[in-house]
PDB file of C-alpha atoms in Angstrom:
ATOM      1  CA  MET A 442     -65.571 -15.998  81.175  1.00  0.00           C
ATOM      2  CA  ALA A 443     -64.584 -19.992  82.030  1.00  0.00           C
ATOM      3  CA  ASP A 444     -67.021 -20.856  84.479  1.00  0.00           C
ATOM      4  CA  SER A 445     -69.574 -19.576  82.334  1.00  0.00           C
ATOM      5  CA  PRO A 446     -72.724 -21.657  81.414  1.00  0.00           C
ATOM      6  CA  ARG A 447     -72.291 -21.688  77.846  1.00  0.00           C
ATOM      7  CA  PHE A 448     -68.325 -23.146  78.642  1.00  0.00           C
ATOM      8  CA  THR A 449     -70.056 -26.032  80.238  1.00  0.00           C
ATOM      9  CA  GLU A 450     -72.702 -26.738  77.955  1.00  0.00           C
ATOM     10  CA  PHE A 451     -69.732 -27.214  75.316  1.00  0.00           C
ATOM     11  CA  VAL A 452     -67.852 -29.349  77.457  1.00  0.00           C
ATOM     12  CA  SER A 453     -70.611 -31.330  78.357  1.00  0.00           C
ATOM     13  CA  ARG A 454     -71.290 -31.656  74.183  1.00  0.00           C
ATOM     14  CA  VAL A 455     -68.245 -33.228  74.387  1.00  0.00           C
ATOM     15  CA  ALA A 456     -69.111 -35.558  76.795  1.00  0.00           C
ATOM     16  CA  ALA A 457     -72.188 -36.839  76.130  1.00  0.00           C
ATOM     17  CA  ASP A 458     -70.450 -38.390  72.352  1.00  0.00           C
ATOM     18  CA  PRO A 459     -67.685 -41.084  73.762  1.00  0.00           C
ATOM     19  CA  LEU A 460     -65.879 -40.573  70.322  1.00  0.00           C
ATOM     20  CA  ALA A 461     -65.661 -37.166  70.241  1.00  0.00           C
ATOM     21  CA  ARG A 462     -62.246 -34.903  72.052  1.00  0.00           C
ATOM     22  CA  LEU A 463     -61.825 -31.639  73.405  1.00  0.00           C
ATOM     23  CA  VAL A 464     -58.422 -29.824  73.271  1.00  0.00           C
ATOM     24  CA  VAL A 465     -57.564 -26.595  75.145  1.00  0.00           C
ATOM     25  CA  ILE A 466     -55.215 -24.248  73.599  1.00  0.00           C
ATOM     26  CA  SER A 467     -53.505 -21.418  75.613  1.00  0.00           C
ATOM     27  CA  SER A 468     -52.298 -18.968  73.396  1.00  0.00           C
ATOM     28  CA  GLY A 469     -50.767 -15.008  73.250  1.00  0.00           C
ATOM     29  CA  GLY A 470     -49.136 -13.313  76.255  1.00  0.00           C
ATOM     30  CA  THR A 471     -50.011 -12.209  79.950  1.00  0.00           C
ATOM     31  CA  THR A 472     -50.080  -8.718  81.552  1.00  0.00           C
ATOM     32  CA  VAL A 473     -48.572  -7.953  84.555  1.00  0.00           C
ATOM     33  CA  ALA A 474     -50.091  -4.486  86.401  1.00  0.00           C
ATOM     34  CA  LEU A 475     -48.231  -2.647  88.245  1.00  0.00           C
ATOM     35  CA  GLU A 476     -51.093  -0.573  89.672  1.00  0.00           C
ATOM     36  CA  ARG A 477     -54.240  -1.222  90.689  1.00  0.00           C
ATOM     37  CA  ARG A 478     -55.850   1.151  88.948  1.00  0.00           C
ATOM     38  CA  THR A 479     -54.440   0.050  85.851  1.00  0.00           C
ATOM     39  CA  VAL A 480     -52.578   2.352  83.671  1.00  0.00           C
ATOM     40  CA  ARG A 481     -48.902   1.158  83.436  1.00  0.00           C
ATOM     41  CA  PHE A 482     -48.545  -2.503  82.517  1.00  0.00           C
ATOM     42  CA  LEU A 483     -45.767  -5.257  81.418  1.00  0.00           C
ATOM     43  CA  GLU A 484     -46.170  -7.412  78.847  1.00  0.00           C
ATOM     44  CA  ASN A 485     -44.999 -10.940  77.151  1.00  0.00           C
ATOM     45  CA  PHE A 486     -44.238 -11.232  73.529  1.00  0.00           C
ATOM     46  CA  SER A 487     -46.798 -13.146  72.007  1.00  0.00           C
ATOM     47  CA  THR A 488     -48.591 -13.010  68.593  1.00  0.00           C
ATOM     48  CA  GLY A 489     -50.889 -16.250  69.264  1.00  0.00           C
ATOM     49  CA  ASN A 490     -50.321 -17.491  65.990  1.00  0.00           C
ATOM     50  CA  ARG A 491     -49.326 -20.579  66.994  1.00  0.00           C
ATOM     51  CA  GLY A 492     -52.689 -21.436  68.974  1.00  0.00           C
ATOM     52  CA  ALA A 493     -54.583 -19.914  66.201  1.00  0.00           C
ATOM     53  CA  GLY A 494     -52.611 -21.995  63.880  1.00  0.00           C
ATOM     54  CA  MET A 495     -53.246 -25.329  66.272  1.00  0.00           C
ATOM     55  CA  ALA A 496     -56.635 -24.491  66.856  1.00  0.00           C
ATOM     56  CA  GLU A 497     -57.723 -23.858  62.826  1.00  0.00           C
ATOM     57  CA  SER A 498     -55.438 -27.174  62.207  1.00  0.00           C
ATOM     58  CA  PHE A 499     -57.296 -29.485  64.573  1.00  0.00           C
ATOM     59  CA  ILE A 500     -61.020 -27.981  63.371  1.00  0.00           C
ATOM     60  CA  MET A 501     -60.319 -28.518  59.671  1.00  0.00           C
ATOM     61  CA  MET A 502     -59.786 -32.010  61.197  1.00  0.00           C
ATOM     62  CA  ASN A 503     -63.053 -32.882  61.531  1.00  0.00           C
ATOM     63  CA  GLU A 504     -63.002 -32.519  58.098  1.00  0.00           C
ATOM     64  CA  GLU A 505     -61.496 -35.981  57.713  1.00  0.00           C
ATOM     65  CA  PRO A 506     -63.574 -38.873  57.767  1.00  0.00           C
ATOM     66  CA  SER A 507     -61.497 -41.179  59.607  1.00  0.00           C
ATOM     67  CA  SER A 508     -60.963 -38.658  62.244  1.00  0.00           C
ATOM     68  CA  SER A 509     -62.365 -38.378  65.828  1.00  0.00           C
ATOM     69  CA  LYS A 510     -63.686 -35.000  66.046  1.00  0.00           C
ATOM     70  CA  TYR A 511     -62.532 -32.253  68.273  1.00  0.00           C
ATOM     71  CA  TYR A 512     -63.607 -29.766  70.034  1.00  0.00           C
ATOM     72  CA  VAL A 513     -61.177 -26.893  70.504  1.00  0.00           C
ATOM     73  CA  VAL A 514     -61.487 -24.299  73.565  1.00  0.00           C
ATOM     74  CA  TYR A 515     -59.293 -21.408  72.414  1.00  0.00           C
ATOM     75  CA  PHE A 516     -58.304 -19.756  75.249  1.00  0.00           C
ATOM     76  CA  HIS A 517     -56.515 -16.358  74.441  1.00  0.00           C
ATOM     77  CA  ARG A 518     -55.235 -12.923  75.165  1.00  0.00           C
ATOM     78  CA  LYS A 519     -58.000 -10.230  75.240  1.00  0.00           C
ATOM     79  CA  GLY A 520     -57.879  -7.604  73.075  1.00  0.00           C
ATOM     80  CA  GLY A 521     -56.349  -7.277  69.368  1.00  0.00           C
ATOM     81  CA  SER A 522     -52.639  -8.022  70.131  1.00  0.00           C
ATOM     82  CA  CYS A 523     -52.893 -11.890  70.034  1.00  0.00           C
ATOM     83  CA  ALA A 524     -54.185 -13.563  66.826  1.00  0.00           C
ATOM     84  CA  MET A 525     -57.390 -15.297  66.401  1.00  0.00           C
ATOM     85  CA  PRO A 526     -58.267 -18.602  64.407  1.00  0.00           C
ATOM     86  CA  PHE A 527     -59.246 -17.921  60.722  1.00  0.00           C
ATOM     87  CA  VAL A 528     -60.023 -13.914  61.687  1.00  0.00           C
ATOM     88  CA  ARG A 529     -55.845 -13.738  61.157  1.00  0.00           C
ATOM     89  CA  HIS A 530     -56.174 -14.845  57.725  1.00  0.00           C
ATOM     90  CA  LEU A 531     -58.623 -11.488  56.827  1.00  0.00           C
ATOM     91  CA  PRO A 532     -56.553  -8.878  55.355  1.00  0.00           C
ATOM     92  CA  ASP A 533     -55.631  -5.293  56.280  1.00  0.00           C
ATOM     93  CA  ALA A 534     -57.878  -2.529  55.656  1.00  0.00           C
ATOM     94  CA  THR A 535     -55.826  -1.166  53.048  1.00  0.00           C
ATOM     95  CA  GLU A 536     -55.947  -4.963  51.392  1.00  0.00           C
ATOM     96  CA  GLN A 537     -59.794  -5.549  51.960  1.00  0.00           C
ATOM     97  CA  LEU A 538     -60.162  -3.997  48.517  1.00  0.00           C
ATOM     98  CA  GLU A 539     -57.999  -6.486  46.461  1.00  0.00           C
ATOM     99  CA  LEU A 540     -59.933  -8.995  48.233  1.00  0.00           C
ATOM    100  CA  MET A 541     -63.597  -8.170  47.351  1.00  0.00           C
ATOM    101  CA  SER A 542     -65.735  -9.447  43.376  1.00  0.00           C
ATOM    102  CA  THR A 543     -68.560  -7.656  42.975  1.00  0.00           C
ATOM    103  CA  GLY A 544     -71.839  -9.935  42.292  1.00  0.00           C
ATOM    104  CA  ASP A 545     -75.560 -10.337  42.104  1.00  0.00           C
ATOM    105  CA  GLN A 546     -76.026  -9.770  45.914  1.00  0.00           C
ATOM    106  CA  GLY A 547     -72.948  -6.538  46.267  1.00  0.00           C
ATOM    107  CA  LEU A 548     -69.403  -6.684  47.488  1.00  0.00           C
ATOM    108  CA  GLN A 549     -68.001 -10.319  48.776  1.00  0.00           C
ATOM    109  CA  PHE A 550     -64.757 -11.303  49.977  1.00  0.00           C
ATOM    110  CA  ASP A 551     -63.235 -14.056  47.884  1.00  0.00           C
ATOM    111  CA  SER A 552     -61.227 -15.774  50.541  1.00  0.00           C
ATOM    112  CA  TYR A 553     -60.672 -19.498  51.478  1.00  0.00           C
ATOM    113  CA  ILE A 554     -61.614 -18.702  54.892  1.00  0.00           C
ATOM    114  CA  GLN A 555     -65.604 -18.592  53.631  1.00  0.00           C
ATOM    115  CA  ALA A 556     -65.191 -21.850  51.734  1.00  0.00           C
ATOM    116  CA  ARG A 557     -63.516 -24.020  54.435  1.00  0.00           C
ATOM    117  CA  SER A 558     -65.379 -22.273  57.682  1.00  0.00           C
ATOM    118  CA  SER A 559     -69.082 -21.735  58.126  1.00  0.00           C
ATOM    119  CA  SER A 560     -70.512 -20.252  60.980  1.00  0.00           C
ATOM    120  CA  ASP A 561     -72.424 -23.438  62.035  1.00  0.00           C
ATOM    121  CA  VAL A 562     -69.300 -25.621  61.858  1.00  0.00           C
ATOM    122  CA  LEU A 563     -67.058 -22.415  64.346  1.00  0.00           C
ATOM    123  CA  SER A 564     -70.024 -22.197  67.184  1.00  0.00           C
ATOM    124  CA  ARG A 565     -69.861 -26.039  66.932  1.00  0.00           C
ATOM    125  CA  TYR A 566     -66.393 -26.454  67.563  1.00  0.00           C
ATOM    126  CA  LEU A 567     -64.840 -23.699  68.612  1.00  0.00           C
ATOM    127  CA  LEU A 568     -65.754 -21.461  71.324  1.00  0.00           C
ATOM    128  CA  CYS A 569     -63.264 -18.727  72.960  1.00  0.00           C
ATOM    129  CA  VAL A 570     -62.652 -17.921  76.203  1.00  0.00           C
ATOM    130  CA  GLU A 571     -60.657 -14.837  77.258  1.00  0.00           C
ATOM    131  CA  PHE A 572     -57.739 -13.737  79.629  1.00  0.00           C
ATOM    132  CA  SER A 573     -55.903 -10.774  80.342  1.00  0.00           C
ATOM    133  CA  SER A 574     -53.115 -10.029  83.229  1.00  0.00           C
ATOM    134  CA  VAL A 575     -51.356 -13.100  84.786  1.00  0.00           C
ATOM    135  CA  THR A 576     -53.834 -14.017  87.797  1.00  0.00           C
ATOM    136  CA  ASP A 577     -56.975 -14.103  85.646  1.00  0.00           C
ATOM    137  CA  TYR A 578     -54.728 -16.805  83.322  1.00  0.00           C
ATOM    138  CA  LEU A 579     -54.078 -18.854  86.574  1.00  0.00           C
ATOM    139  CA  SER A 580     -57.150 -18.560  87.557  1.00  0.00           C
ATOM    140  CA  SER A 581     -59.204 -19.299  84.653  1.00  0.00           C
ATOM    141  CA  LEU A 582     -56.638 -22.490  83.792  1.00  0.00           C
ATOM    142  CA  GLU A 583     -57.649 -23.499  86.919  1.00  0.00           C
ATOM    143  CA  LYS A 584     -61.190 -23.381  86.762  1.00  0.00           C
ATOM    144  CA  ILE A 585     -60.684 -24.422  82.777  1.00  0.00           C
ATOM    145  CA  ALA A 586     -58.853 -27.789  83.973  1.00  0.00           C
ATOM    146  CA  LYS A 587     -61.679 -28.893  86.594  1.00  0.00           C
ATOM    147  CA  ILE A 588     -64.666 -28.731  84.585  1.00  0.00           C
ATOM    148  CA  VAL A 589     -62.832 -30.464  81.569  1.00  0.00           C
ATOM    149  CA  ASN A 590     -61.376 -33.215  83.934  1.00  0.00           C
ATOM    150  CA  PRO A 591     -64.539 -35.384  84.082  1.00  0.00           C
ATOM    151  CA  LEU A 592     -63.453 -35.980  79.980  1.00  0.00           C
ATOM    152  CA  GLY A 593     -60.253 -37.535  81.315  1.00  0.00           C
ATOM    153  CA  PRO A 594     -57.837 -39.309  78.467  1.00  0.00           C
ATOM    154  CA  ARG A 595     -60.521 -37.386  75.702  1.00  0.00           C
ATOM    155  CA  ALA A 596     -59.160 -34.261  77.302  1.00  0.00           C
ATOM    156  CA  ALA A 597     -56.251 -32.350  76.260  1.00  0.00           C
ATOM    157  CA  LEU A 598     -54.492 -28.941  77.132  1.00  0.00           C
ATOM    158  CA  ILE A 599     -51.971 -27.988  75.120  1.00  0.00           C
ATOM    159  CA  LEU A 600     -50.512 -24.500  76.458  1.00  0.00           C
ATOM    160  CA  ALA A 601     -49.074 -22.446  74.763  1.00  0.00           C
ATOM    161  CA  ALA A 602     -49.568 -18.855  75.968  1.00  0.00           C
ATOM    162  CA  ALA A 603     -46.316 -17.227  76.873  1.00  0.00           C
ATOM    163  CA  VAL A 604     -47.597 -16.478  80.087  1.00  0.00           C
ATOM    164  CA  SER A 605     -45.136 -13.606  82.518  1.00  0.00           C
ATOM    165  CA  ASP A 606     -42.610 -15.421  85.401  1.00  0.00           C
ATOM    166  CA  PHE A 607     -42.736 -12.185  87.633  1.00  0.00           C
ATOM    167  CA  TYR A 608     -45.124  -9.868  88.651  1.00  0.00           C
ATOM    168  CA  VAL A 609     -46.490  -7.643  91.471  1.00  0.00           C
ATOM    169  CA  PRO A 610     -48.744  -8.866  94.108  1.00  0.00           C
ATOM    170  CA  LEU A 611     -51.780  -7.064  95.028  1.00  0.00           C
ATOM    171  CA  ASP A 612     -50.759  -5.667  98.367  1.00  0.00           C
ATOM    172  CA  GLN A 613     -47.720  -4.609  96.642  1.00  0.00           C
ATOM    173  CA  MET A 614     -49.096  -2.237  94.000  1.00  0.00           C
ATOM    174  CA  PRO A 615     -50.176   1.178  94.552  1.00  0.00           C
ATOM    175  CA  GLU A 616     -54.268   2.185  94.228  1.00  0.00           C
ATOM    176  CA  ASN A 617     -53.401   4.253  91.491  1.00  0.00           C
ATOM    177  CA  LYS A 618     -51.020   5.843  88.413  1.00  0.00           C
ATOM    178  CA  ILE A 619     -47.165   5.790  89.118  1.00  0.00           C
ATOM    179  CA  GLN A 620     -46.338   9.233  88.649  1.00  0.00           C
ATOM    180  CA  SER A 621     -43.634  10.250  86.542  1.00  0.00           C
ATOM    181  CA  GLY A 622     -43.060  13.369  87.819  1.00  0.00           C
ATOM    182  CA  ALA A 623     -41.802  11.561  90.985  1.00  0.00           C
ATOM    183  CA  HIS A 624     -39.148   9.476  89.548  1.00  0.00           C
ATOM    184  CA  GLN A 625     -37.871  11.774  87.412  1.00  0.00           C
ATOM    185  CA  GLU A 626     -34.135  12.108  88.682  1.00  0.00           C
ATOM    186  CA  ASP A 627     -34.201   8.937  90.550  1.00  0.00           C
ATOM    187  CA  GLY A 628     -35.415   6.574  88.237  1.00  0.00           C
ATOM    188  CA  LEU A 629     -38.329   3.937  88.796  1.00  0.00           C
ATOM    189  CA  THR A 630     -37.560   0.833  90.573  1.00  0.00           C
ATOM    190  CA  LEU A 631     -39.958  -2.319  90.256  1.00  0.00           C
ATOM    191  CA  HIS A 632     -39.596  -5.070  92.304  1.00  0.00           C
ATOM    192  CA  LEU A 633     -41.457  -8.390  90.797  1.00  0.00           C
ATOM    193  CA  THR A 634     -42.516 -11.268  92.677  1.00  0.00           C
ATOM    194  CA  GLY A 635     -42.051 -15.249  90.407  1.00  0.00           C
ATOM    195  CA  VAL A 636     -45.161 -16.114  89.506  1.00  0.00           C
ATOM    196  CA  PRO A 637     -46.528 -19.231  91.464  1.00  0.00           C
ATOM    197  CA  LYS A 638     -45.883 -22.194  89.236  1.00  0.00           C
ATOM    198  CA  VAL A 639     -48.861 -23.846  88.510  1.00  0.00           C
ATOM    199  CA  LEU A 640     -48.350 -26.401  85.646  1.00  0.00           C
ATOM    200  CA  GLY A 641     -47.311 -28.896  87.948  1.00  0.00           C
ATOM    201  CA  ARG A 642     -51.381 -28.284  89.330  1.00  0.00           C
ATOM    202  CA  VAL A 643     -52.521 -28.521  86.157  1.00  0.00           C
ATOM    203  CA  LYS A 644     -51.566 -32.342  85.733  1.00  0.00           C
ATOM    204  CA  GLY A 645     -51.318 -33.516  89.239  1.00  0.00           C
ATOM    205  CA  THR A 646     -54.485 -32.268  90.534  1.00  0.00           C
ATOM    206  CA  TRP A 647     -56.549 -30.435  88.319  1.00  0.00           C
ATOM    207  CA  CYS A 648     -56.892 -32.590  85.515  1.00  0.00           C
ATOM    208  CA  PRO A 649     -54.295 -35.464  86.251  1.00  0.00           C
ATOM    209  CA  GLN A 650     -55.964 -37.883  83.180  1.00  0.00           C
ATOM    210  CA  ALA A 651     -55.892 -35.386  79.776  1.00  0.00           C
ATOM    211  CA  LEU A 652     -52.787 -34.606  77.909  1.00  0.00           C
ATOM    212  CA  VAL A 653     -50.830 -31.882  78.916  1.00  0.00           C
ATOM    213  CA  VAL A 654     -48.407 -30.613  76.672  1.00  0.00           C
ATOM    214  CA  SER A 655     -46.370 -27.043  77.991  1.00  0.00           C
ATOM    215  CA  PHE A 656     -44.496 -24.372  75.582  1.00  0.00           C
ATOM    216  CA  LYS A 657     -40.247 -24.005  75.902  1.00  0.00           C
ATOM    217  CA  LEU A 658     -39.112 -20.970  73.578  1.00  0.00           C
ATOM    218  CA  GLU A 659     -35.296 -20.417  74.240  1.00  0.00           C
ATOM    219  CA  THR A 660     -32.792 -17.589  73.033  1.00  0.00           C
ATOM    220  CA  GLU A 661     -30.078 -20.147  73.482  1.00  0.00           C
ATOM    221  CA  PRO A 662     -30.280 -23.299  71.559  1.00  0.00           C
ATOM    222  CA  ASP A 663     -27.978 -25.185  73.429  1.00  0.00           C
ATOM    223  CA  ILE A 664     -30.117 -24.922  76.825  1.00  0.00           C
ATOM    224  CA  LEU A 665     -33.038 -26.078  74.871  1.00  0.00           C
ATOM    225  CA  PHE A 666     -33.555 -29.626  75.420  1.00  0.00           C
ATOM    226  CA  GLU A 667     -32.175 -29.053  78.937  1.00  0.00           C
ATOM    227  CA  LYS A 668     -34.760 -26.463  79.918  1.00  0.00           C
ATOM    228  CA  ALA A 669     -37.481 -28.942  78.480  1.00  0.00           C
ATOM    229  CA  SER A 670     -37.148 -32.013  79.554  1.00  0.00           C
ATOM    230  CA  GLY A 671     -36.345 -30.136  82.947  1.00  0.00           C
ATOM    231  CA  ALA A 672     -40.389 -29.176  82.653  1.00  0.00           C
ATOM    232  CA  ILE A 673     -41.374 -32.629  82.054  1.00  0.00           C
ATOM    233  CA  GLU A 674     -39.163 -33.407  85.280  1.00  0.00           C
ATOM    234  CA  LYS A 675     -40.178 -30.594  87.208  1.00  0.00           C
ATOM    235  CA  TYR A 676     -43.728 -30.935  86.477  1.00  0.00           C
ATOM    236  CA  GLY A 677     -44.733 -33.793  85.258  1.00  0.00           C
ATOM    237  CA  VAL A 678     -46.231 -32.795  82.056  1.00  0.00           C
ATOM    238  CA  ASP A 679     -46.209 -35.225  79.239  1.00  0.00           C
ATOM    239  CA  ALA A 680     -44.531 -33.319  76.275  1.00  0.00           C
ATOM    240  CA  VAL A 681     -42.779 -30.205  75.893  1.00  0.00           C
ATOM    241  CA  VAL A 682     -42.860 -28.593  72.504  1.00  0.00           C
ATOM    242  CA  ALA A 683     -39.202 -26.350  72.134  1.00  0.00           C
ATOM    243  CA  ASN A 684     -38.353 -24.022  70.079  1.00  0.00           C
ATOM    244  CA  VAL A 685     -36.169 -21.248  69.468  1.00  0.00           C
ATOM    245  CA  LEU A 686     -36.676 -17.463  68.898  1.00  0.00           C
ATOM    246  CA  GLU A 687     -35.516 -16.968  65.553  1.00  0.00           C
ATOM    247  CA  SER A 688     -35.921 -20.472  64.025  1.00  0.00           C
ATOM    248  CA  ARG A 689     -39.891 -21.082  65.354  1.00  0.00           C
ATOM    249  CA  TYR A 690     -41.532 -20.902  62.596  1.00  0.00           C
ATOM    250  CA  ARG A 691     -39.307 -22.865  60.953  1.00  0.00           C
ATOM    251  CA  LYS A 692     -38.734 -25.831  62.991  1.00  0.00           C
ATOM    252  CA  LEU A 693     -39.362 -26.945  66.643  1.00  0.00           C
ATOM    253  CA  TRP A 694     -39.062 -30.246  68.237  1.00  0.00           C
ATOM    254  CA  ILE A 695     -41.615 -32.133  70.721  1.00  0.00           C
ATOM    255  CA  VAL A 696     -40.139 -33.655  74.039  1.00  0.00           C
ATOM    256  CA  ARG A 697     -40.886 -36.543  75.613  1.00  0.00           C
ATOM    257  CA  GLY A 698     -40.475 -38.531  78.580  1.00  0.00           C
ATOM    258  CA  ALA A 699     -39.664 -41.819  76.499  1.00  0.00           C
ATOM    259  CA  LYS A 700     -36.803 -43.832  74.455  1.00  0.00           C
ATOM    260  CA  SER A 701     -36.396 -43.834  71.229  1.00  0.00           C
ATOM    261  CA  VAL A 702     -33.383 -43.196  68.145  1.00  0.00           C
ATOM    262  CA  ASP A 703     -33.605 -39.532  68.817  1.00  0.00           C
ATOM    263  CA  THR A 704     -33.421 -38.908  72.098  1.00  0.00           C
ATOM    264  CA  TYR A 705     -32.008 -36.486  74.383  1.00  0.00           C
ATOM    265  CA  ARG A 706     -30.736 -38.127  77.994  1.00  0.00           C
ATOM    266  CA  ASP A 707     -33.827 -40.401  78.273  1.00  0.00           C
ATOM    267  CA  TYR A 708     -36.079 -37.735  76.516  1.00  0.00           C
ATOM    268  CA  THR A 709     -37.697 -38.935  72.601  1.00  0.00           C
ATOM    269  CA  THR A 710     -37.274 -35.502  70.588  1.00  0.00           C
ATOM    270  CA  ARG A 711     -39.198 -35.779  67.592  1.00  0.00           C
ATOM    271  CA  LEU A 712     -38.488 -32.546  65.000  1.00  0.00           C
ATOM    272  CA  ILE A 713     -40.892 -30.920  63.152  1.00  0.00           C
ATOM    273  CA  THR A 714     -40.240 -28.808  60.187  1.00  0.00           C
ATOM    274  CA  LYS A 715     -41.514 -26.210  57.688  1.00  0.00           C
ATOM    275  CA  PRO A 716     -43.200 -27.953  54.619  1.00  0.00           C
ATOM    276  CA  GLU A 717     -43.578 -26.000  51.637  1.00  0.00           C
ATOM    277  CA  SER A 718     -47.346 -25.674  51.143  1.00  0.00           C
ATOM    278  CA  GLU A 719     -48.011 -25.063  54.757  1.00  0.00           C
ATOM    279  CA  ASP A 720     -47.512 -23.575  58.174  1.00  0.00           C
ATOM    280  CA  ILE A 721     -45.349 -25.347  60.564  1.00  0.00           C
ATOM    281  CA  GLU A 722     -48.379 -25.876  62.772  1.00  0.00           C
ATOM    282  CA  GLY A 723     -50.454 -28.466  60.631  1.00  0.00           C
ATOM    283  CA  VAL A 724     -47.210 -30.177  60.914  1.00  0.00           C
ATOM    284  CA  LEU A 725     -47.288 -30.005  64.575  1.00  0.00           C
ATOM    285  CA  VAL A 726     -50.800 -30.546  65.119  1.00  0.00           C
ATOM    286  CA  LYS A 727     -50.856 -34.110  63.140  1.00  0.00           C
ATOM    287  CA  ALA A 728     -47.797 -34.771  65.703  1.00  0.00           C
ATOM    288  CA  LEU A 729     -50.066 -34.163  68.724  1.00  0.00           C
ATOM    289  CA  GLN A 730     -52.665 -35.933  67.127  1.00  0.00           C
ATOM    290  CA  GLU A 731     -50.732 -39.150  67.688  1.00  0.00           C
ATOM    291  CA  LEU A 732     -49.533 -38.628  70.658  1.00  0.00           C
ATOM    292  CA  HIS A 733     -52.959 -37.992  71.886  1.00  0.00           C
ATOM    293  CA  THR A 734     -54.541 -41.040  70.788  1.00  0.00           C
ATOM    294  CA  HIS A 735     -52.266 -43.101  72.119  1.00  0.00           C
ATOM    295  CA  HIS A 736     -52.097 -41.262  75.123  1.00  0.00           C
ATOM    296  CA  ILE A 737     -55.940 -42.603  75.616  1.00  0.00           C
ATOM    297  CA  GLN A 738     -54.936 -45.832  74.057  1.00  0.00           C
ATOM    298  CA  ARG A 739     -53.118 -46.427  77.002  1.00  0.00           C
ATOM    299  CA  ALA A 740     -55.362 -44.981  80.006  1.00  0.00           C
ATOM    300  CA  SER A 741     -57.604 -47.912  78.557  1.00  0.00           C
ATOM    301  CA  GLN A 742     -55.314 -50.541  78.996  1.00  0.00           C
TER     302      GLN A 742
END
């Protein structure tokens, strides 16, 4: 839970170390319940791979001697539909025997996950917090932002979760399961209401000194930069990671409200492309770490 003693203690460890930083990464899709005693629901598309990859990269960055130590809160969709840091690299059951070797101590995994992420490192630098429904996500995000707020600019919120734009308010929800027989002839008509937009509150009220980065995924490339820059104008976030559905694992852009050579109107657009040797999330995290460093430096001036 976002307000659990374990979460508070995790943030306190960062506060006690003036050189440490904390990054909250939201990941996965939210659900929209159609009944109070939920049987049916709508779900936003998201594998969670981007968020999980970023969490891994921030933690692996701690191995570099000159790097600031990042504590990672992985704020993720509950259940098996969302990728988890490091665990996502484990094989399916049908492939496990290929990665097992027999030694003096029995069967062991020959996986880089054991070599690069020991349990003590993960328990120190990684904390996982779950959400399920869109209302659960929004209420937990508020709690998280307010708890990390005392860290000031040392906190970063990277909001990569696919949050539903529409939902059924609780007072409009039926108590029990919607019966298919009652709608067999005429079909079922759903009336969805716009989800309250809280992104502006994250930067404006809940956690104003933190670096706040949102994500924008579009299916139409022509409107990508317009939508990304619009999020900066409307919600006051520090940057937007913009990507197109079909090419999201190959290239993306970091859009910021600062002029440079590569601009869209008055916004900087930095292209990030996938190298041959690693996932694109590793390159993205390096760019976000640079952005966070500049954010901290500006705050101290």
